[in-house]
GROMACS .gro file of C-alpha atoms in nm:
model
  311
    1MET     CA    1  -5.378  -0.439 -16.897
    2ASN     CA    2  -5.201  -0.114 -16.817
    3ALA     CA    3  -5.040  -0.275 -16.515
    4ALA     CA    4  -4.912  -0.557 -16.740
    5ILE     CA    5  -4.762  -0.297 -16.974
    6ARG     CA    6  -4.585  -0.129 -16.682
    7GLU     CA    7  -4.448  -0.464 -16.572
    8GLY     CA    8  -4.318  -0.535 -16.924
    9LEU     CA    9  -4.552  -0.828 -16.983
   10LEU     CA   10  -4.736  -0.660 -17.271
   11ARG     CA   11  -4.632  -0.408 -17.531
   12ASP     CA   12  -4.980  -0.274 -17.604
   13ASN     CA   13  -5.323  -0.264 -17.443
   14PRO     CA   14  -5.573  -0.433 -17.675
   15ALA     CA   15  -5.865  -0.307 -17.464
   16ARG     CA   16  -5.809   0.050 -17.580
   17TYR     CA   17  -5.957  -0.039 -17.921
   18VAL     CA   18  -6.288  -0.148 -17.769
   19GLU     CA   19  -6.576   0.100 -17.814
   20VAL     CA   20  -6.812   0.091 -17.517
   21PRO     CA   21  -7.153   0.259 -17.555
   22SER     CA   22  -7.204   0.550 -17.320
   23PRO     CA   23  -7.440   0.454 -17.035
   24ARG     CA   24  -7.767   0.638 -16.990
   25ARG     CA   25  -7.884   0.717 -16.641
   26PRO     CA   26  -8.238   0.599 -16.570
   27HIS     CA   27  -8.493   0.877 -16.555
   28ALA     CA   28  -8.764   0.834 -16.297
   29LEU     CA   29  -9.123   0.874 -16.415
   30VAL     CA   30  -9.405   0.990 -16.194
   31TRP     CA   31  -9.708   0.766 -16.142
   32THR     CA   32  -9.964   1.001 -16.293
   33ALA     CA   33 -10.327   0.900 -16.338
   34PRO     CA   34 -10.287   0.796 -16.706
   35ARG     CA   35  -9.980   0.583 -16.622
   36VAL     CA   36 -10.165   0.418 -16.333
   37GLN     CA   37 -10.459   0.339 -16.561
   38ALA     CA   38 -10.229   0.192 -16.825
   39TRP     CA   39 -10.055  -0.019 -16.560
   40GLN     CA   40 -10.387  -0.153 -16.433
   41GLN     CA   41 -10.489  -0.253 -16.786
   42THR     CA   42 -10.164  -0.392 -16.925
   43GLY     CA   43  -9.947  -0.458 -16.620
   44GLU     CA   44  -9.655  -0.269 -16.774
   45ARG     CA   45  -9.458  -0.036 -16.548
   46PRO     CA   46  -9.162   0.197 -16.597
   47ALA     CA   47  -8.815   0.078 -16.502
   48VAL     CA   48  -8.785   0.360 -16.247
   49ALA     CA   49  -9.100   0.522 -16.110
   50VAL     CA   50  -9.184   0.747 -15.817
   51TRP     CA   51  -9.504   0.814 -15.633
   52THR     CA   52  -9.682   1.144 -15.624
   53THR     CA   53  -9.716   1.335 -15.299
   54GLN     CA   54 -10.063   1.190 -15.238
   55GLN     CA   55  -9.947   0.835 -15.311
   56THR     CA   56  -9.649   0.867 -15.076
   57ALA     CA   57  -9.876   1.000 -14.802
   58ALA     CA   58 -10.118   0.711 -14.857
   59PHE     CA   59  -9.836   0.457 -14.819
   60LEU     CA   60  -9.705   0.619 -14.500
   61ARG     CA   61 -10.057   0.617 -14.352
   62PHE     CA   62 -10.092   0.249 -14.437
   63VAL     CA   63  -9.762   0.149 -14.270
   64ALA     CA   64  -9.814   0.366 -13.961
   65ARG     CA   65  -9.867   0.053 -13.746
   66ASP     CA   66  -9.572  -0.138 -13.894
   67ARG     CA   67  -9.270  -0.208 -13.671
   68LEU     CA   68  -9.047  -0.032 -13.922
   69SER     CA   69  -9.281   0.257 -13.996
   70VAL     CA   70  -9.027   0.523 -13.896
   71MET     CA   71  -8.767   0.358 -14.122
   72TRP     CA   72  -9.000   0.383 -14.422
   73TRP     CA   73  -9.058   0.745 -14.324
   74LEU     CA   74  -8.683   0.818 -14.318
   75ILE     CA   75  -8.624   0.655 -14.656
   76ALA     CA   76  -8.923   0.824 -14.819
   77LEU     CA   77  -8.852   1.175 -14.687
   78ARG     CA   78  -8.478   1.189 -14.613
   79GLY     CA   79  -8.355   0.962 -14.891
   80LEU     CA   80  -8.159   0.702 -14.695
   81ARG     CA   81  -8.027   0.400 -14.882
   82ARG     CA   82  -8.142   0.063 -14.754
   83GLY     CA   83  -7.791  -0.021 -14.631
   84GLU     CA   84  -7.772   0.313 -14.450
   85ALA     CA   85  -8.109   0.256 -14.284
   86ALA     CA   86  -8.012  -0.097 -14.180
   87GLY     CA   87  -7.677   0.026 -14.047
   88LEU     CA   88  -7.809   0.323 -13.850
   89ARG     CA   89  -7.712   0.306 -13.480
   90TRP     CA   90  -7.851   0.491 -13.181
   91THR     CA   91  -7.504   0.639 -13.122
   92ASP     CA   92  -7.537   0.812 -13.461
   93VAL     CA   93  -7.871   0.973 -13.370
   94ASP     CA   94  -7.907   1.283 -13.154
   95LEU     CA   95  -8.276   1.339 -13.094
   96ASP     CA   96  -8.219   1.651 -12.885
   97ALA     CA   97  -8.021   1.816 -13.165
   98GLU     CA   98  -8.260   1.664 -13.425
   99VAL     CA   99  -7.984   1.521 -13.643
  100ALA     CA  100  -7.863   1.179 -13.757
  101MET     CA  101  -7.512   1.103 -13.881
  102ILE     CA  102  -7.471   0.850 -14.163
  103GLU     CA  103  -7.144   0.678 -14.073
  104GLN     CA  104  -7.181   0.321 -14.199
  105GLN     CA  105  -7.395   0.084 -14.404
  106ARG     CA  106  -7.476  -0.286 -14.406
  107ILE     CA  107  -7.399  -0.451 -14.741
  108ALA     CA  108  -7.553  -0.785 -14.843
  109ASN     CA  109  -7.348  -1.031 -15.047
  110GLY     CA  110  -7.586  -1.324 -15.049
  111HIS     CA  111  -7.601  -1.456 -14.693
  112LEU     CA  112  -7.284  -1.270 -14.602
  113ILE     CA  113  -7.333  -0.928 -14.441
  114THR     CA  114  -7.049  -0.679 -14.423
  115VAL     CA  115  -7.045  -0.348 -14.240
  116GLY     CA  116  -6.847  -0.073 -14.402
  117PRO     CA  117  -6.836   0.298 -14.473
  118PRO     CA  118  -7.105   0.464 -14.687
  119LYS     CA  119  -7.098   0.435 -15.064
  120THR     CA  120  -6.886   0.746 -15.128
  121ALA     CA  121  -6.707   1.007 -14.923
  122ALA     CA  122  -6.998   1.246 -14.977
  123SER     CA  123  -7.238   0.979 -14.846
  124ARG     CA  124  -7.095   1.028 -14.496
  125ARG     CA  125  -7.326   1.314 -14.410
  126LEU     CA  126  -7.543   1.483 -14.148
  127VAL     CA  127  -7.917   1.437 -14.196
  128ALA     CA  128  -8.149   1.689 -14.035
  129LEU     CA  129  -8.460   1.550 -13.867
  130ASP     CA  130  -8.792   1.732 -13.849
  131ARG     CA  131  -8.999   1.737 -13.532
  132HIS     CA  132  -9.241   1.471 -13.653
  133THR     CA  133  -8.954   1.234 -13.734
  134VAL     CA  134  -8.800   1.296 -13.391
  135ARG     CA  135  -9.133   1.213 -13.225
  136LEU     CA  136  -9.158   0.892 -13.429
  137LEU     CA  137  -8.803   0.792 -13.333
  138ARG     CA  138  -8.876   0.847 -12.964
  139GLU     CA  139  -9.184   0.625 -12.986
  140HIS     CA  140  -8.983   0.365 -13.175
  141ARG     CA  141  -8.717   0.363 -12.903
  142ARG     CA  142  -8.982   0.310 -12.633
  143ARG     CA  143  -9.126   0.014 -12.825
  144GLN     CA  144  -8.779  -0.129 -12.872
  145ARG     CA  145  -8.709  -0.109 -12.499
  146ALA     CA  146  -9.039  -0.285 -12.432
  147GLU     CA  147  -8.936  -0.562 -12.672
  148GLN     CA  148  -8.602  -0.586 -12.489
  149ARG     CA  149  -8.777  -0.636 -12.154
  150ALA     CA  150  -9.005  -0.897 -12.308
  151ALA     CA  151  -8.715  -1.086 -12.469
  152GLY     CA  152  -8.507  -1.095 -12.152
  153GLU     CA  153  -8.177  -1.278 -12.188
  154VAL     CA  154  -8.250  -1.366 -12.549
  155TRP     CA  155  -8.221  -0.999 -12.645
  156LEU     CA  156  -7.916  -0.914 -12.856
  157ASP     CA  157  -7.791  -0.567 -12.769
  158SER     CA  158  -7.666  -0.476 -13.119
  159GLY     CA  159  -7.714  -0.101 -13.079
  160TYR     CA  160  -7.895  -0.062 -13.411
  161VAL     CA  161  -8.202   0.159 -13.447
  162PHE     CA  162  -8.395  -0.091 -13.658
  163THR     CA  163  -8.372  -0.453 -13.544
  164THR     CA  164  -8.568  -0.773 -13.526
  165GLU     CA  165  -8.789  -0.853 -13.227
  166ASP     CA  166  -8.490  -1.006 -13.045
  167GLY     CA  167  -8.255  -0.712 -13.114
  168ALA     CA  168  -8.061  -0.859 -13.407
  169PRO     CA  169  -7.967  -0.626 -13.694
  170LEU     CA  170  -8.176  -0.643 -14.010
  171HIS     CA  171  -8.070  -0.804 -14.335
  172PRO     CA  172  -8.087  -0.551 -14.622
  173ASP     CA  173  -8.261  -0.803 -14.849
  174TYR     CA  174  -8.532  -0.843 -14.585
  175LEU     CA  175  -8.610  -0.473 -14.617
  176THR     CA  176  -8.659  -0.512 -14.991
  177ARG     CA  177  -8.892  -0.811 -14.952
  178ARG     CA  178  -9.086  -0.645 -14.670
  179PHE     CA  179  -9.134  -0.325 -14.869
  180HIS     CA  180  -9.252  -0.519 -15.175
  181ARG     CA  181  -9.515  -0.697 -14.964
  182LEU     CA  182  -9.640  -0.371 -14.813
  183VAL     CA  183  -9.675  -0.208 -15.156
  184LEU     CA  184  -9.882  -0.504 -15.277
  185ASP     CA  185 -10.108  -0.475 -14.973
  186THR     CA  186 -10.170  -0.104 -15.030
  187GLY     CA  187 -10.276  -0.149 -15.392
  188LEU     CA  188 -10.060   0.145 -15.499
  189PRO     CA  189  -9.867   0.134 -15.827
  190PRO     CA  190  -9.543  -0.059 -15.782
  191VAL     CA  191  -9.215   0.111 -15.694
  192ARG     CA  192  -8.884  -0.031 -15.575
  193LEU     CA  193  -8.739   0.040 -15.234
  194HIS     CA  194  -8.464   0.247 -15.396
  195ASP     CA  195  -8.735   0.444 -15.581
  196LEU     CA  196  -8.832   0.594 -15.246
  197ARG     CA  197  -8.491   0.763 -15.257
  198HIS     CA  198  -8.579   0.909 -15.598
  199GLY     CA  199  -8.910   1.026 -15.456
  200ALA     CA  200  -8.741   1.190 -15.156
  201ALA     CA  201  -8.536   1.410 -15.388
  202SER     CA  202  -8.842   1.501 -15.593
  203LEU     CA  203  -9.050   1.581 -15.285
  204ALA     CA  204  -8.777   1.804 -15.142
  205HIS     CA  205  -8.737   1.984 -15.474
  206CYS     CA  206  -9.114   2.028 -15.500
  207ALA     CA  207  -9.119   2.174 -15.147
  208GLY     CA  208  -8.882   2.450 -15.262
  209VAL     CA  209  -8.547   2.304 -15.152
  210ASP     CA  210  -8.263   2.400 -15.386
  211LEU     CA  211  -8.065   2.131 -15.565
  212LYS     CA  212  -7.749   2.198 -15.364
  213THR     CA  213  -7.930   2.117 -15.041
  214VAL     CA  214  -8.094   1.812 -15.199
  215ARG     CA  215  -7.749   1.692 -15.308
  216ALA     CA  216  -7.620   1.724 -14.951
  217GLN     CA  217  -7.930   1.546 -14.817
  218LEU     CA  218  -7.881   1.246 -15.047
  219GLY     CA  219  -7.503   1.240 -15.013
  220HIS     CA  220  -7.416   1.285 -15.380
  221SER     CA  221  -7.069   1.393 -15.486
  222SER     CA  222  -7.202   1.585 -15.788
  223ILE     CA  223  -7.508   1.801 -15.831
  224VAL     CA  224  -7.537   1.677 -16.191
  225LEU     CA  225  -7.630   1.332 -16.067
  226THR     CA  226  -7.894   1.484 -15.842
  227ALA     CA  227  -8.046   1.692 -16.121
  228ASP     CA  228  -8.040   1.426 -16.393
  229THR     CA  229  -8.136   1.112 -16.205
  230TYR     CA  230  -8.302   1.180 -15.872
  231THR     CA  231  -8.527   1.482 -15.931
  232SER     CA  232  -8.842   1.404 -16.127
  233VAL     CA  233  -9.055   1.715 -16.147
  234LEU     CA  234  -9.383   1.627 -15.984
  235THR     CA  235  -9.720   1.733 -16.122
  236ASP     CA  236  -9.778   1.964 -15.824
  237LEU     CA  237  -9.467   2.164 -15.909
  238LEU     CA  238  -9.564   2.186 -16.276
  239ALA     CA  239  -9.913   2.307 -16.187
  240TYR     CA  240  -9.770   2.569 -15.951
  241ALA     CA  241  -9.530   2.694 -16.220
  242ALA     CA  242  -9.810   2.719 -16.477
  243GLU     CA  243 -10.039   2.910 -16.240
  244ALA     CA  244  -9.758   3.147 -16.133
  245THR     CA  245  -9.671   3.228 -16.496
  246ALA     CA  246 -10.034   3.297 -16.586
  247ARG     CA  247 -10.083   3.519 -16.280
  248LEU     CA  248  -9.775   3.721 -16.375
  249VAL     CA  249  -9.907   3.799 -16.724
  250LEU     CA  250 -10.264   3.866 -16.609
  251ALA     CA  251 -10.143   4.103 -16.338
  252ALA     CA  252  -9.938   4.300 -16.593
  253ALA     CA  253 -10.240   4.327 -16.824
  254ALA     CA  254 -10.464   4.446 -16.538
  255ARG     CA  255 -10.225   4.728 -16.447
  256ASN     CA  256 -10.229   4.874 -16.805
  257PRO     CA  257 -10.572   4.789 -16.948
  258GLY     CA  258 -10.602   5.079 -17.199
  259ARG     CA  259 -10.240   5.152 -17.290
  260ARG     CA  260 -10.146   5.065 -17.642
  261HIS     CA  261  -9.805   4.957 -17.752
  262ARG     CA  262  -9.627   5.206 -17.979
  263GLY     CA  263  -9.431   5.060 -18.264
  264ASN     CA  264  -9.061   5.117 -18.287
  265ASP     CA  265  -9.084   5.205 -18.659
  266ARG     CA  266  -9.257   5.538 -18.595
  267PRO     CA  267  -9.014   5.831 -18.658
  268THR     CA  268  -8.941   6.061 -18.369
  269LYS     CA  269  -8.951   6.438 -18.373
  270SER     CA  270  -8.577   6.461 -18.410
  271ALA     CA  271  -8.574   6.234 -18.714
  272GLY     CA  272  -8.454   6.373 -19.039
  273PRO     CA  273  -8.547   6.282 -19.395
  274GLY     CA  274  -8.606   5.911 -19.443
  275GLY     CA  275  -8.688   5.853 -19.079
  276VAL     CA  276  -8.324   5.852 -18.971
  277ALA     CA  277  -8.273   6.020 -18.639
  278ARG     CA  278  -8.033   6.309 -18.637
  279PRO     CA  279  -7.736   6.254 -18.414
  280LYS     CA  280  -7.726   6.472 -18.110
  281ARG     CA  281  -7.435   6.707 -18.064
  282PRO     CA  282  -7.220   6.577 -17.783
  283ALA     CA  283  -7.239   6.791 -17.474
  284THR     CA  284  -6.921   6.978 -17.395
  285ARG     CA  285  -6.791   6.972 -17.045
  286GLN     CA  286  -6.793   7.310 -16.882
  287SER     CA  287  -6.492   7.407 -16.686
  288GLY     CA  288  -6.468   7.653 -16.403
  289HIS     CA  289  -6.543   7.648 -16.039
  290ARG     CA  290  -6.917   7.596 -16.088
  291ARG     CA  291  -7.133   7.485 -16.377
  292GLY     CA  292  -7.345   7.757 -16.532
  293VAL     CA  293  -7.074   8.019 -16.476
  294LYS     CA  294  -6.954   8.156 -16.802
  295ARG     CA  295  -6.580   8.142 -16.837
  296ARG     CA  296  -6.415   8.473 -16.916
  297ARG     CA  297  -6.229   8.495 -17.242
  298PRO     CA  298  -5.858   8.552 -17.195
  299HIS     CA  299  -5.730   8.897 -17.281
  300THR     CA  300  -5.546   8.911 -17.617
  301SER     CA  301  -5.411   9.192 -17.820
  302HIS     CA  302  -5.578   9.068 -18.139
  303ARG     CA  303  -5.928   9.187 -18.205
  304ARG     CA  304  -6.189   8.957 -18.362
  305PRO     CA  305  -6.374   9.105 -18.666
  306THR     CA  306  -6.726   9.211 -18.588
  307LYS     CA  307  -6.872   9.051 -18.900
  308ILE     CA  308  -6.792   8.704 -19.026
  309LYS     CA  309  -6.914   8.594 -19.360
  310ALA     CA  310  -7.151   8.303 -19.323
  311VAL     CA  311  -7.057   7.980 -19.488
   0.00000   0.00000   0.00000
């Protein structure tokens, strides 16, 4: 509409009178025991939900023998998007330096797959890899080379980290369907594949990582988005905060068990009538070479009377 106004086709933009409701970002809820029980009874689930630390660990143990186990590990702990995981290449991974560079993603438009840059400029980022993840990636590369030898000439050397058994790159929708099947097999409360990204932020925040580092890990352009949408405070962090607060108060009470608190309404010794404290006379600054040395009075010809009538 504004372009049509600049071209002289319209005199006014009718869309500026439209009132659009402000969108609300979805807030992820944690699968606590009462929510799990309610889901088992009614089948209702939150729109966005994340697993607890124990539930995430149970899922990763269950998929340890899956071909894409290290990919689920990366998404659950490092917060990769599904397109970023599907588009990760071995040239972007440095196992000796323990880092992975997110340079591209695979986007699904129906059956059409396009390869392009990450979602935003901040999404092009460096992801640090822990030692356990590096060990899993090395094992995954050995299995992939064994599959290449078994496939022979049929093998497609695509260069991607996560491929099919013949080396072809993965379809992003396949990752969603595969993850949904694995969650059903585990019997855990349902979460989406993108919810693992929510859980990665919450787990990092629960482990003591500051929000600025979590923002860089997820590739967000604003820390507000990280704080409002992707960090659900887990029950472990709430329990730790409650215990730490109680220990602080109990330790202060143990240091002063018999000391009583004096009220502020009790008059002090320098208080005058009515409990109003008398103002102190401001201290005068002594001059001279050293403090405590009485300054000599200058010599004048006028003599001061010896007796002064008191006022």
